[in-house]
Short mmCIF file of C-alpha atoms in Angstrom, two decimals:
data_model
loop_
_atom_site.label_atom_id
_atom_site.label_comp_id
_atom_site.label_asym_id
_atom_site.label_seq_id
_atom_site.Cartn_x
_atom_site.Cartn_y
_atom_site.Cartn_z
CA MET A 1 -73.61 -103.19 91.22
CA ASN A 2 -77.50 -104.09 92.12
CA ARG A 3 -79.62 -105.77 94.09
CA HIS A 4 -82.61 -108.04 92.24
CA PRO A 5 -81.41 -108.16 88.76
CA ARG A 6 -83.78 -109.19 86.76
CA ARG A 7 -84.24 -109.43 82.94
CA PHE A 8 -86.05 -107.45 81.05
CA SER A 9 -89.19 -108.49 78.75
CA LEU A 10 -88.98 -106.42 75.79
CA PRO A 11 -91.43 -107.89 73.83
CA GLY A 12 -93.44 -107.88 76.64
CA ALA A 13 -92.56 -104.06 76.46
CA ALA A 14 -93.51 -104.28 73.16
CA ALA A 15 -96.93 -106.05 73.41
CA LEU A 16 -97.74 -103.38 75.93
CA LEU A 17 -97.31 -100.47 73.48
CA LEU A 18 -98.86 -101.93 70.48
CA GLY A 19 -101.57 -102.44 72.65
CA LEU A 20 -101.97 -98.95 73.75
CA ALA A 21 -101.31 -97.52 70.28
CA TYR A 22 -104.42 -99.65 69.31
CA ALA A 23 -106.40 -97.90 71.75
CA SER A 24 -105.08 -94.86 71.13
CA GLY A 25 -106.49 -94.46 67.41
CA ALA A 26 -109.35 -95.84 68.61
CA THR A 27 -110.32 -93.35 71.34
CA ALA A 28 -108.88 -90.88 69.22
CA ALA A 29 -111.90 -91.77 66.39
CA ASP A 30 -113.83 -91.94 69.75
CA ASP A 31 -112.77 -87.97 70.28
CA GLY A 32 -113.25 -87.32 67.17
CA ASP A 33 -115.97 -84.60 66.10
CA GLY A 34 -114.17 -83.12 63.41
CA SER A 35 -113.37 -80.22 65.69
CA TRP A 36 -110.02 -80.87 66.71
CA GLN A 37 -107.33 -83.97 66.68
CA PRO A 38 -104.08 -83.84 68.81
CA ALA A 39 -100.92 -83.53 66.99
CA PRO A 40 -99.69 -87.25 65.77
CA TYR A 41 -96.83 -88.75 67.28
CA THR A 42 -93.43 -87.28 66.83
CA LEU A 43 -90.01 -88.77 68.46
CA GLY A 44 -89.30 -87.48 71.98
CA GLN A 45 -93.12 -86.25 72.90
CA GLY A 46 -94.45 -90.11 73.83
CA LEU A 47 -97.56 -91.77 72.53
CA TYR A 48 -100.53 -89.46 74.35
CA PHE A 49 -103.83 -91.30 74.95
CA PRO A 50 -106.61 -88.23 75.34
CA GLY A 51 -109.33 -90.21 76.27
CA VAL A 52 -107.83 -91.77 79.53
CA GLY A 53 -105.01 -88.78 79.84
CA LEU A 54 -102.02 -91.59 79.59
CA ARG A 55 -98.96 -90.58 78.30
CA VAL A 56 -96.55 -93.58 77.20
CA GLY A 57 -93.53 -92.57 76.68
CA GLY A 58 -89.17 -93.24 77.90
CA TYR A 59 -85.42 -93.05 75.92
CA ALA A 60 -82.84 -95.83 75.62
CA ASP A 61 -78.74 -94.47 74.70
CA LEU A 62 -75.85 -96.98 73.48
CA ASN A 63 -73.06 -96.13 74.17
CA PHE A 64 -69.14 -96.82 73.09
CA PHE A 65 -66.33 -96.24 75.27
CA SER A 66 -62.59 -97.31 75.17
CA VAL A 67 -61.01 -96.28 78.18
CA GLN A 68 -58.19 -96.73 79.96
CA GLY A 69 -57.92 -99.67 81.76
CA THR A 70 -61.20 -101.17 80.90
CA LYS A 71 -61.76 -103.48 77.15
CA THR A 72 -63.54 -101.68 74.66
CA SER A 73 -67.17 -102.17 75.03
CA TYR A 74 -70.33 -101.30 73.67
CA ASN A 75 -73.64 -101.27 76.12
CA VAL A 76 -77.10 -100.42 76.28
CA ARG A 77 -77.20 -98.57 79.24
CA ASP A 78 -80.35 -97.83 79.82
CA LEU A 79 -83.97 -98.57 78.50
CA SER A 80 -86.32 -95.63 80.19
CA LEU A 81 -89.84 -95.79 80.47
CA PHE A 82 -91.92 -92.92 81.00
CA ILE A 83 -95.97 -93.48 81.98
CA THR A 84 -97.63 -89.99 83.17
CA GLN A 85 -100.82 -90.55 84.08
CA ASP A 86 -103.97 -87.99 85.15
CA ILE A 87 -105.79 -88.08 88.01
CA GLY A 88 -108.84 -85.88 87.71
CA THR A 89 -108.00 -82.60 87.85
CA ARG A 90 -105.43 -82.05 90.45
CA TRP A 91 -103.94 -85.46 90.33
CA GLN A 92 -101.42 -86.85 87.79
CA LEU A 93 -98.83 -89.99 88.26
CA PHE A 94 -95.68 -90.39 87.29
CA SER A 95 -93.20 -92.81 87.16
CA GLU A 96 -90.36 -94.31 85.05
CA ILE A 97 -89.02 -98.67 84.99
CA GLU A 98 -85.48 -98.41 83.64
CA ALA A 99 -83.84 -101.57 82.20
CA THR A 100 -79.70 -100.68 83.14
CA ASN A 101 -77.27 -102.64 81.04
CA PRO A 102 -80.04 -104.86 79.43
CA VAL A 103 -77.12 -105.51 76.13
CA ASN A 104 -73.48 -105.61 76.31
CA SER A 105 -70.57 -106.50 75.12
CA THR A 106 -67.12 -106.83 76.71
CA GLY A 107 -66.39 -109.69 75.68
CA ARG A 108 -68.20 -111.38 78.59
CA THR A 109 -70.90 -113.61 78.39
CA ASP A 110 -72.80 -113.07 81.76
CA ASP A 111 -75.73 -110.27 82.34
CA ASP A 112 -75.05 -109.79 86.06
CA ASP A 113 -74.79 -106.24 85.50
CA ALA A 114 -78.79 -106.25 83.85
CA GLU A 115 -81.51 -105.09 85.93
CA LEU A 116 -84.46 -103.47 86.25
CA ASP A 117 -85.30 -100.42 88.69
CA ILE A 118 -88.17 -98.40 89.39
CA GLU A 119 -85.75 -95.21 88.55
CA ARG A 120 -89.32 -92.54 89.86
CA LEU A 121 -92.29 -93.33 90.94
CA TYR A 122 -94.14 -90.42 92.43
CA ALA A 123 -97.82 -88.67 92.85
CA ASP A 124 -97.67 -85.19 92.41
CA TYR A 125 -100.97 -82.86 93.96
CA HIS A 126 -101.39 -79.08 91.77
CA ALA A 127 -102.47 -77.95 94.94
CA ASN A 128 -102.59 -73.76 93.52
CA GLN A 129 -100.95 -71.49 90.36
CA ALA A 130 -98.09 -71.57 92.88
CA ILE A 131 -97.71 -74.98 94.92
CA THR A 132 -97.20 -78.29 93.66
CA PHE A 133 -96.75 -81.67 95.91
CA ARG A 134 -94.96 -84.35 95.44
CA PHE A 135 -94.68 -87.96 96.96
CA GLY A 136 -92.35 -91.02 96.44
CA LYS A 137 -89.54 -91.67 94.49
CA PHE A 138 -87.56 -88.32 92.95
CA LEU A 139 -85.16 -87.34 91.45
CA THR A 140 -82.83 -84.92 94.52
CA PRO A 141 -83.43 -81.35 93.44
CA VAL A 142 -79.52 -80.89 93.69
CA GLY A 143 -78.20 -78.39 90.77
CA GLU A 144 -79.50 -78.85 87.05
CA TRP A 145 -77.70 -81.72 86.10
CA ASN A 146 -79.37 -83.89 88.18
CA LEU A 147 -82.62 -82.94 87.86
CA VAL A 148 -82.17 -83.74 83.40
CA HIS A 149 -79.50 -86.26 83.85
CA ALA A 150 -81.03 -89.06 81.08
CA ASP A 151 -78.55 -89.27 77.77
CA PRO A 152 -80.90 -87.16 75.30
CA LEU A 153 -80.94 -84.63 77.55
CA THR A 154 -77.17 -83.82 78.19
CA TRP A 155 -74.44 -82.55 76.76
CA THR A 156 -72.30 -85.15 77.26
CA VAL A 157 -71.98 -88.80 77.49
CA SER A 158 -69.92 -88.79 80.37
CA ARG A 159 -71.33 -87.15 83.70
CA PRO A 160 -69.37 -84.25 86.06
CA LEU A 161 -68.87 -85.77 89.79
CA SER A 162 -70.41 -83.03 91.29
CA THR A 163 -73.13 -83.96 90.59
CA SER A 164 -73.35 -87.05 91.51
CA ALA A 165 -70.98 -88.14 93.94
CA ALA A 166 -71.81 -86.15 97.98
CA PHE A 167 -75.07 -86.77 97.85
CA SER A 168 -78.24 -89.80 96.44
CA ARG A 169 -79.05 -89.11 93.26
CA HIS A 170 -83.02 -90.06 95.14
CA ALA A 171 -85.37 -89.61 97.61
CA ASN A 172 -88.02 -90.84 98.92
CA GLY A 173 -90.58 -88.72 100.48
CA ALA A 174 -92.47 -85.14 100.07
CA MET A 175 -91.90 -82.51 98.15
CA MET A 176 -93.04 -78.96 97.39
CA PHE A 177 -92.52 -76.88 94.24
CA GLY A 178 -93.08 -74.18 91.84
CA THR A 179 -92.96 -70.83 90.75
CA VAL A 180 -93.36 -67.40 92.50
CA PRO A 181 -92.85 -64.14 90.79
CA VAL A 182 -90.08 -62.31 92.85
CA LYS A 183 -89.54 -58.91 90.76
CA GLY A 184 -91.29 -59.03 87.83
CA ASN A 185 -89.20 -61.98 86.91
CA ASP A 186 -89.58 -66.02 88.17
CA LEU A 187 -88.33 -67.71 91.13
CA ASP A 188 -88.66 -71.88 91.03
CA TYR A 189 -87.95 -73.53 94.35
CA TRP A 190 -88.10 -77.11 95.60
CA VAL A 191 -88.60 -77.95 99.24
CA PHE A 192 -87.76 -81.92 100.42
CA ALA A 193 -87.81 -84.40 102.90
CA ASP A 194 -86.44 -87.69 102.15
CA ASP A 195 -87.18 -90.52 104.66
CA SER A 196 -85.18 -93.65 102.80
CA LYS A 197 -85.03 -94.96 106.16
CA ASN A 198 -89.04 -96.45 105.85
CA LEU A 199 -90.04 -95.53 102.60
CA ASN A 200 -87.48 -96.89 100.56
CA ILE A 201 -89.16 -97.29 96.53
CA GLY A 202 -87.53 -99.83 94.56
CA ARG A 203 -83.96 -100.34 96.96
CA ASP A 204 -81.85 -99.93 94.07
CA GLN A 205 -78.60 -98.04 95.06
CA ASP A 206 -77.33 -94.98 93.80
CA ASN A 207 -73.59 -94.86 92.56
CA ALA A 208 -71.41 -92.50 93.40
CA TYR A 209 -69.68 -92.62 90.79
CA THR A 210 -71.40 -92.99 87.27
CA ASN A 211 -68.37 -92.48 84.82
CA PHE A 212 -67.62 -94.79 82.15
CA GLY A 213 -64.13 -96.82 83.06
CA THR A 214 -64.10 -96.40 86.79
CA THR A 215 -64.30 -98.77 88.91
CA GLU A 216 -64.67 -97.35 92.33
CA THR A 217 -68.40 -98.51 93.89
CA LEU A 218 -69.44 -95.81 96.75
CA GLN A 219 -72.72 -96.21 97.23
CA ASN A 220 -74.41 -92.96 98.19
CA ASN A 221 -77.93 -94.15 99.55
CA PHE A 222 -79.71 -91.29 102.01
CA ARG A 223 -81.13 -92.96 105.48
CA GLN A 224 -82.91 -89.32 106.02
CA ALA A 225 -82.82 -86.24 104.36
CA ILE A 226 -83.65 -82.61 103.82
CA GLY A 227 -83.31 -79.89 102.15
CA GLY A 228 -84.14 -77.89 99.49
CA ARG A 229 -83.28 -75.41 96.02
CA VAL A 230 -83.85 -72.41 94.46
CA LEU A 231 -83.57 -71.24 90.88
CA TYR A 232 -84.29 -67.59 89.90
CA HIS A 233 -84.41 -66.53 86.23
CA VAL A 234 -83.09 -62.90 85.01
CA LEU A 235 -82.57 -61.27 81.77
CA GLY A 236 -85.98 -62.88 80.12
CA ASP A 237 -85.00 -66.74 81.31
CA SER A 238 -80.78 -66.18 79.57
CA LEU A 239 -79.93 -66.02 82.79
CA SER A 240 -81.13 -68.57 85.63
CA VAL A 241 -78.90 -68.79 88.75
CA GLY A 242 -79.34 -71.25 91.47
CA ALA A 243 -78.49 -72.44 94.73
CA SER A 244 -79.29 -75.76 97.10
CA THR A 245 -78.81 -77.03 100.57
CA LEU A 246 -79.25 -80.55 102.13
CA ASN A 247 -78.65 -81.69 105.10
CA TYR A 248 -78.69 -85.92 104.88
CA GLU A 249 -77.41 -89.29 106.74
CA LEU A 250 -76.89 -91.61 104.30
CA GLU A 251 -77.31 -95.29 105.08
CA GLN A 252 -73.46 -96.50 104.39
CA PRO A 253 -71.03 -94.75 105.63
CA ARG A 254 -74.13 -93.95 108.38
CA GLU A 255 -72.54 -90.19 109.21
CA LYS A 256 -74.68 -87.29 108.37
CA TYR A 257 -73.65 -84.29 106.04
CA TRP A 258 -74.52 -80.85 104.98
CA LEU A 259 -73.61 -80.40 101.32
CA ASN A 260 -74.30 -76.51 99.56
CA GLY A 261 -74.67 -75.68 96.30
CA ILE A 262 -74.62 -73.15 93.44
CA ASP A 263 -74.69 -73.47 89.13
CA PHE A 264 -75.96 -71.02 86.91
CA SER A 265 -76.79 -71.17 83.52
CA TRP A 266 -76.55 -68.40 80.60
CA THR A 267 -77.22 -69.24 76.76
CA SER A 268 -76.21 -66.01 74.71
CA ARG A 269 -77.12 -66.84 70.64
CA TYR A 270 -73.47 -67.85 69.76
CA VAL A 271 -72.30 -69.41 73.14
CA SER A 272 -74.41 -70.86 76.85
CA LEU A 273 -71.55 -71.60 79.62
CA THR A 274 -73.22 -73.55 82.80
CA GLY A 275 -71.78 -74.56 85.85
CA GLU A 276 -72.45 -76.28 89.09
CA GLY A 277 -70.42 -76.95 92.26
CA ILE A 278 -70.81 -78.42 95.34
CA TYR A 279 -69.45 -78.26 98.88
CA ARG A 280 -69.99 -80.86 101.41
CA SER A 281 -68.85 -81.50 104.80
CA SER A 282 -69.42 -84.13 107.39
CA THR A 283 -70.13 -84.08 110.99
CA SER A 284 -67.98 -86.78 112.01
CA HIS A 285 -64.30 -86.65 111.02
CA SER A 286 -64.70 -87.15 107.59
CA PRO A 287 -62.81 -85.15 104.36
CA ASP A 288 -64.65 -82.36 103.43
CA GLU A 289 -65.84 -82.71 99.52
CA ARG A 290 -65.73 -80.10 97.42
CA GLY A 291 -65.79 -79.07 93.28
CA GLY A 292 -67.46 -78.32 90.46
CA PHE A 293 -67.48 -77.54 86.53
CA VAL A 294 -68.10 -75.10 83.83
CA GLN A 295 -69.17 -75.75 80.95
CA ALA A 296 -69.68 -73.69 77.69
CA GLU A 297 -71.53 -75.67 74.55
CA VAL A 298 -70.78 -73.56 70.82
CA PRO A 299 -73.70 -73.79 67.74
CA LEU A 300 -71.46 -74.38 65.26
CA TRP A 301 -73.82 -75.48 62.47
CA ARG A 302 -78.11 -75.70 63.02
CA ARG A 303 -77.68 -78.72 65.93
CA LEU A 304 -74.27 -79.45 65.81
CA TYR A 305 -72.28 -78.49 68.95
CA LEU A 306 -68.92 -78.01 70.56
CA ILE A 307 -68.59 -78.77 74.18
CA GLY A 308 -66.20 -77.85 76.71
CA ARG A 309 -66.00 -78.50 80.05
CA TYR A 310 -63.42 -78.02 82.79
CA GLU A 311 -64.17 -80.20 85.97
CA ARG A 312 -62.48 -80.47 89.19
CA TYR A 313 -63.11 -81.91 92.52
CA ARG A 314 -62.10 -83.41 95.70
CA SER A 315 -63.40 -86.75 96.88
CA SER A 316 -63.33 -87.83 99.91
CA THR A 317 -62.93 -91.33 99.16
CA PRO A 318 -61.20 -92.09 97.98
CA ALA A 319 -58.78 -89.21 99.01
CA GLN A 320 -58.47 -87.19 96.36
CA THR A 321 -58.54 -83.91 93.91
CA SER A 322 -59.51 -85.16 89.97
CA THR A 323 -59.32 -82.09 87.36
CA ILE A 324 -61.55 -83.69 84.18
CA ARG A 325 -60.89 -81.86 81.11
CA THR A 326 -64.09 -82.89 78.56
CA THR A 327 -63.84 -82.30 74.85
CA ALA A 328 -67.44 -82.87 73.02
CA ILE A 329 -69.53 -82.71 69.92
CA ASN A 330 -73.41 -82.73 70.55
CA PHE A 331 -75.52 -83.52 67.51
CA ARG A 332 -79.41 -83.30 66.83
CA PRO A 333 -79.90 -84.45 63.14
CA ILE A 334 -83.53 -85.17 64.22
CA GLU A 335 -86.19 -84.41 66.59
CA GLY A 336 -85.49 -86.68 70.05
CA VAL A 337 -82.25 -88.01 67.82
CA VAL A 338 -79.39 -86.84 70.60
CA LEU A 339 -75.11 -88.44 68.70
CA LYS A 340 -72.14 -87.59 71.09
CA LEU A 341 -68.54 -87.77 70.72
CA GLU A 342 -66.15 -86.74 73.54
CA TYR A 343 -62.96 -87.16 74.16
CA ARG A 344 -62.23 -86.92 78.31
CA ASP A 345 -58.26 -86.63 80.30
CA GLY A 346 -57.09 -85.19 83.56
CA SER A 347 -54.87 -85.40 85.91
CA HIS A 348 -56.01 -88.22 89.09
CA ASN A 349 -58.75 -89.18 87.32
CA GLU A 350 -58.06 -92.61 86.88
CA LEU A 351 -60.22 -94.11 89.61
CA LEU A 352 -63.30 -92.41 88.51
CA ALA A 353 -63.27 -91.02 85.14
CA PRO A 354 -60.45 -92.71 83.20
CA THR A 355 -58.82 -90.88 80.30
CA GLY A 356 -60.47 -91.95 76.55
CA TRP A 357 -63.14 -91.53 73.84
CA LEU A 358 -66.80 -92.00 74.89
CA ALA A 359 -69.94 -91.32 72.29
CA SER A 360 -73.30 -92.63 73.03
CA VAL A 361 -76.38 -92.67 70.32
CA ALA A 362 -79.68 -91.57 72.54
CA VAL A 363 -82.75 -91.79 71.43
CA LEU A 364 -85.82 -89.91 73.45
CA PHE A 365 -89.30 -91.56 72.27
CA MET B 1 -107.10 -13.55 57.40
CA ARG B 2 -103.63 -14.54 58.01
CA GLY B 3 -104.22 -16.11 61.71
CA HIS B 4 -107.29 -17.87 60.56
CA SER B 5 -104.96 -19.78 57.57
CA GLN B 6 -102.87 -20.23 60.41
CA GLN B 7 -105.81 -21.90 62.26
CA TRP B 8 -106.15 -24.63 59.62
CA SER B 9 -102.78 -25.17 58.71
CA ARG B 10 -102.04 -26.52 62.46
CA TRP B 11 -105.73 -29.12 61.93
CA LEU B 12 -104.53 -30.17 59.14
CA VAL B 13 -101.16 -31.14 60.46
CA ILE B 14 -102.74 -32.34 63.39
CA SER B 15 -105.32 -34.21 61.48
CA VAL B 16 -102.56 -36.03 59.27
CA LEU B 17 -100.21 -37.23 62.56
CA LEU B 18 -103.69 -38.21 64.01
CA MET B 19 -104.24 -40.52 60.21
CA ARG B 20 -100.36 -41.09 60.64
CA ALA B 21 -101.36 -42.37 64.12
CA GLY B 22 -103.98 -44.41 63.46
CA THR B 23 -102.70 -45.70 60.13
CA ALA B 24 -99.83 -47.36 62.73
CA TRP B 25 -101.81 -48.50 64.77
CA ALA B 26 -104.28 -50.58 62.73
CA ALA B 27 -100.91 -51.58 61.30
CA GLN B 28 -99.35 -53.00 65.01
CA PRO B 29 -100.53 -57.03 64.59
CA GLN B 30 -101.98 -58.25 67.78
CA ILE B 31 -102.85 -61.85 68.91
CA ALA B 32 -106.16 -62.83 71.11
CA ILE B 33 -105.38 -64.66 73.98
CA ILE B 34 -109.24 -66.47 74.41
CA THR B 35 -110.93 -68.58 77.22
CA ALA B 36 -114.21 -69.93 77.33
CA ILE B 37 -116.82 -67.45 78.10
CA ASP B 38 -117.01 -69.28 81.86
CA GLY B 39 -112.95 -69.13 81.65
CA PRO B 40 -110.41 -70.13 84.33
CA GLN B 41 -110.47 -68.31 87.51
CA LEU B 42 -106.69 -66.46 86.78
CA THR B 43 -105.94 -63.00 86.44
CA LEU B 44 -104.39 -63.66 82.61
CA ASP B 45 -101.69 -61.13 82.32
CA GLN B 46 -98.81 -62.00 80.02
CA ASN B 47 -96.50 -63.99 82.85
CA THR B 48 -99.45 -65.57 83.59
CA VAL B 49 -99.73 -66.50 79.94
CA ARG B 50 -96.25 -67.61 79.99
CA ASN B 51 -96.31 -69.88 82.75
CA VAL B 52 -99.62 -71.36 81.98
CA TYR B 53 -97.72 -71.98 78.31
CA LEU B 54 -94.60 -73.28 79.76
CA LYS B 55 -96.78 -74.76 82.35
CA LYS B 56 -95.03 -74.01 84.85
CA ILE B 57 -98.96 -73.45 86.61
CA PHE B 58 -101.12 -76.70 86.34
CA VAL B 59 -104.25 -75.10 87.94
CA ASP B 60 -106.62 -71.83 88.32
CA GLY B 61 -107.90 -70.98 91.56
CA ASN B 62 -110.57 -73.64 91.77
CA GLY B 63 -108.24 -76.21 90.81
CA GLN B 64 -109.65 -76.64 87.26
CA ARG B 65 -107.10 -78.19 85.18
CA LEU B 66 -105.45 -75.34 82.49
CA THR B 67 -105.52 -76.83 79.20
CA PRO B 68 -103.33 -74.20 76.68
CA VAL B 69 -103.16 -75.43 73.34
CA ASN B 70 -100.58 -74.23 69.96
CA LEU B 71 -100.45 -74.16 66.35
CA PRO B 72 -98.68 -76.08 64.59
CA SER B 73 -94.74 -75.35 64.91
CA ARG B 74 -94.55 -73.42 61.86
CA ALA B 75 -97.30 -71.72 61.88
CA PRO B 76 -96.77 -67.85 61.70
CA VAL B 77 -98.88 -66.60 64.81
CA ARG B 78 -97.53 -69.28 67.07
CA VAL B 79 -93.92 -67.89 66.13
CA ALA B 80 -94.96 -64.95 66.89
CA PHE B 81 -96.65 -65.81 70.01
CA SER B 82 -93.41 -68.24 70.75
CA HIS B 83 -91.03 -64.87 70.51
CA ALA B 84 -93.42 -62.04 71.96
CA LEU B 85 -94.39 -63.77 74.91
CA LEU B 86 -92.70 -67.19 75.60
CA HIS B 87 -89.41 -65.41 74.69
CA MET B 88 -88.44 -68.62 73.31
CA ASP B 89 -86.78 -69.61 69.03
CA ASP B 90 -87.86 -73.10 68.18
CA THR B 91 -84.68 -74.48 69.48
CA GLN B 92 -85.12 -73.22 73.25
CA LEU B 93 -88.55 -73.96 73.02
CA GLN B 94 -87.99 -77.75 71.84
CA ASP B 95 -85.03 -77.99 74.53
CA TYR B 96 -86.78 -76.82 77.16
CA TRP B 97 -89.63 -79.63 76.23
CA ASP B 98 -87.43 -82.12 76.24
CA GLN B 99 -86.45 -81.18 79.62
CA GLN B 100 -90.06 -81.49 81.23
CA TYR B 101 -90.90 -84.64 79.36
CA PHE B 102 -88.65 -86.02 81.46
CA GLN B 103 -90.44 -84.52 84.07
CA GLY B 104 -93.44 -85.97 83.27
CA VAL B 105 -94.80 -82.60 81.85
CA SER B 106 -96.14 -83.00 78.24
CA PRO B 107 -96.32 -79.69 75.74
CA PRO B 108 -99.62 -77.76 75.43
CA TYR B 109 -101.56 -79.88 72.98
CA VAL B 110 -101.45 -79.12 69.47
CA LEU B 111 -104.43 -78.12 67.02
CA GLY B 112 -104.71 -77.78 63.34
CA SER B 113 -105.99 -74.64 62.35
CA ALA B 114 -107.01 -71.30 64.47
CA ASP B 115 -110.72 -72.31 64.05
CA ALA B 116 -110.29 -75.49 65.82
CA VAL B 117 -108.19 -73.26 68.29
CA VAL B 118 -111.57 -71.44 69.19
CA ARG B 119 -114.21 -74.56 68.67
CA PHE B 120 -111.54 -76.57 71.02
CA VAL B 121 -111.30 -73.44 73.77
CA ALA B 122 -114.75 -72.71 73.76
CA THR B 123 -116.45 -76.07 74.62
CA THR B 124 -113.10 -77.21 77.18
CA PRO B 125 -113.01 -76.10 80.67
CA GLY B 126 -109.65 -74.39 81.49
CA ALA B 127 -108.79 -74.21 78.35
CA ILE B 128 -106.43 -71.54 77.10
CA GLY B 129 -105.59 -70.46 73.04
CA TYR B 130 -104.35 -67.62 71.37
CA VAL B 131 -105.65 -66.75 67.74
CA GLU B 132 -105.80 -63.78 66.13
CA PRO B 133 -108.19 -60.86 66.94
CA CYS B 134 -110.63 -61.26 63.93
CA GLN B 135 -110.96 -64.74 64.57
CA ALA B 136 -112.75 -64.56 67.85
CA ASP B 137 -116.04 -64.89 68.01
CA ALA B 138 -119.20 -64.97 69.70
CA SER B 139 -118.29 -68.54 72.09
CA VAL B 140 -115.04 -67.62 73.35
CA ARG B 141 -113.68 -64.72 76.08
CA VAL B 142 -110.79 -62.56 74.91
CA VAL B 143 -108.82 -61.88 78.20
CA LEU B 144 -105.82 -60.14 76.99
CA THR B 145 -104.84 -59.03 73.42
CA ILE B 146 -101.02 -58.45 72.75
CA THR B 147 -98.98 -56.17 70.44
CA LEU B 148 -96.86 -57.00 68.21
CA PRO B 149 -93.53 -55.11 66.91
CA ALA B 150 -94.98 -53.86 63.62
CA HIS B 151 -92.15 -55.22 61.85
CA GLN B 152 -94.34 -58.74 62.19
CA ALA B 153 -97.37 -57.80 60.46
CA ASP B 154 -96.27 -58.98 57.38
CA ASP B 155 -95.53 -62.44 58.88
CA LEU B 156 -99.02 -62.76 60.04
CA PRO B 157 -101.30 -64.31 57.39
CA ALA B 158 -104.53 -61.94 56.06
CA CYS B 159 -107.05 -61.48 58.67
CA PRO B 160 -110.12 -63.39 56.58
CA GLU B 161 -113.75 -61.50 57.75
CA HIS B 162 -114.96 -63.75 60.65
CA PRO B 163 -117.51 -60.86 63.19
CA ALA B 164 -116.16 -59.62 65.81
CA PRO B 165 -117.23 -60.91 69.37
#
């Protein structure tokens, strides 16, 4: 599937974490003059080493799926390690190293799908209150989903097509982002330039279709791109409205595209609604690509939610319009742990999001 | 004689009203936002403090890293602060910080008590904290006072007798 498959060394990672945990204890003791101590470790917060400005954390998810056209399967789809390092007062380094499919059970005995990737690697420079510069490999700021796509953070196991099919999920280059006040409300902004042609970090491939059971292997890595996004918060943050625009050339097929997107998020006590939509046109004779989704999240009891999503997407490869309906349960029994169960079906969805059941257990650690 | 009596009545009514207003004002619970004496180069209005606590603002005008600190999650002052300034309840905040954690941004440090917050803020450049006004001593500077709705007065602990700054 991707290049450079490597085995992920779980014992090595465990040894690293244990070593750092030991170092953390020592640091905390050195810090302590009795006046203050950082909070003890909890799931979803990472291990913090205040003496050296280092935080280590990550997430893992175990997935199960039974969808049309594939064998029933479970796998550990992602095992990600976050490392955040403060450097001085203005700089911060962040990396996410991801082992994809380190454990797989489809009846096969090979582990060709297992790989180790640099999912993100960047340095942030906090220039002032309203501007931060980011250099490296980062998530492409189009819509909300792509920026928080990790399994413990999403409402459903599957991912809407409009959040991955038409653009590269990662960019390599520079970004400026921040928050500015506009008419008494916050406006978040992102502006970025990608030069993957010369700066490709990690060299992994961005799959356009990420859903379980799909056999389509279209990849859409950027060759070069420029774009931006704004997100305006109103009604005391209960409503956010966003817009994205991108001009880019893909590595394969070597064509230029223009993408525009909108998204929103509205939260109330009894129901929350989110939605994203994109429209992509090509400078060549490729057909346009367009689609979007609307999703409702209803709290049932404490942190148990019922999710309903309707999605429609017109893809160019394959050239078809898919309609996908998803009904899901999302339960967060304790901080950092998320259990999900969902059923999806639709029309013309066999290739990109086959009908069936999906479930996952995700831990943010 | 009657005019004199009316005048006394008027003064009496005004005095009672002023006393009631004074009592109501005194009952309004407050939270003090504190920094070190030579604190951050930043105009700390409510929106700015909110964005510092949500880690949308990282540095002050001189490039000093800002370090907001929290009280424990169930502390009444923190609950009141989160509602009044961040406009989020525990669940919303937890979701927000989970998303920020994925971006490499960590929530504010948590310190065990108001005294710890005062000591940490007093000795840490760029630190910002919140306590009840009576707990802010001369080692810190109160840069902003947030008045809470009167009905939250019973939720906050009785303020121990500390010297005012």
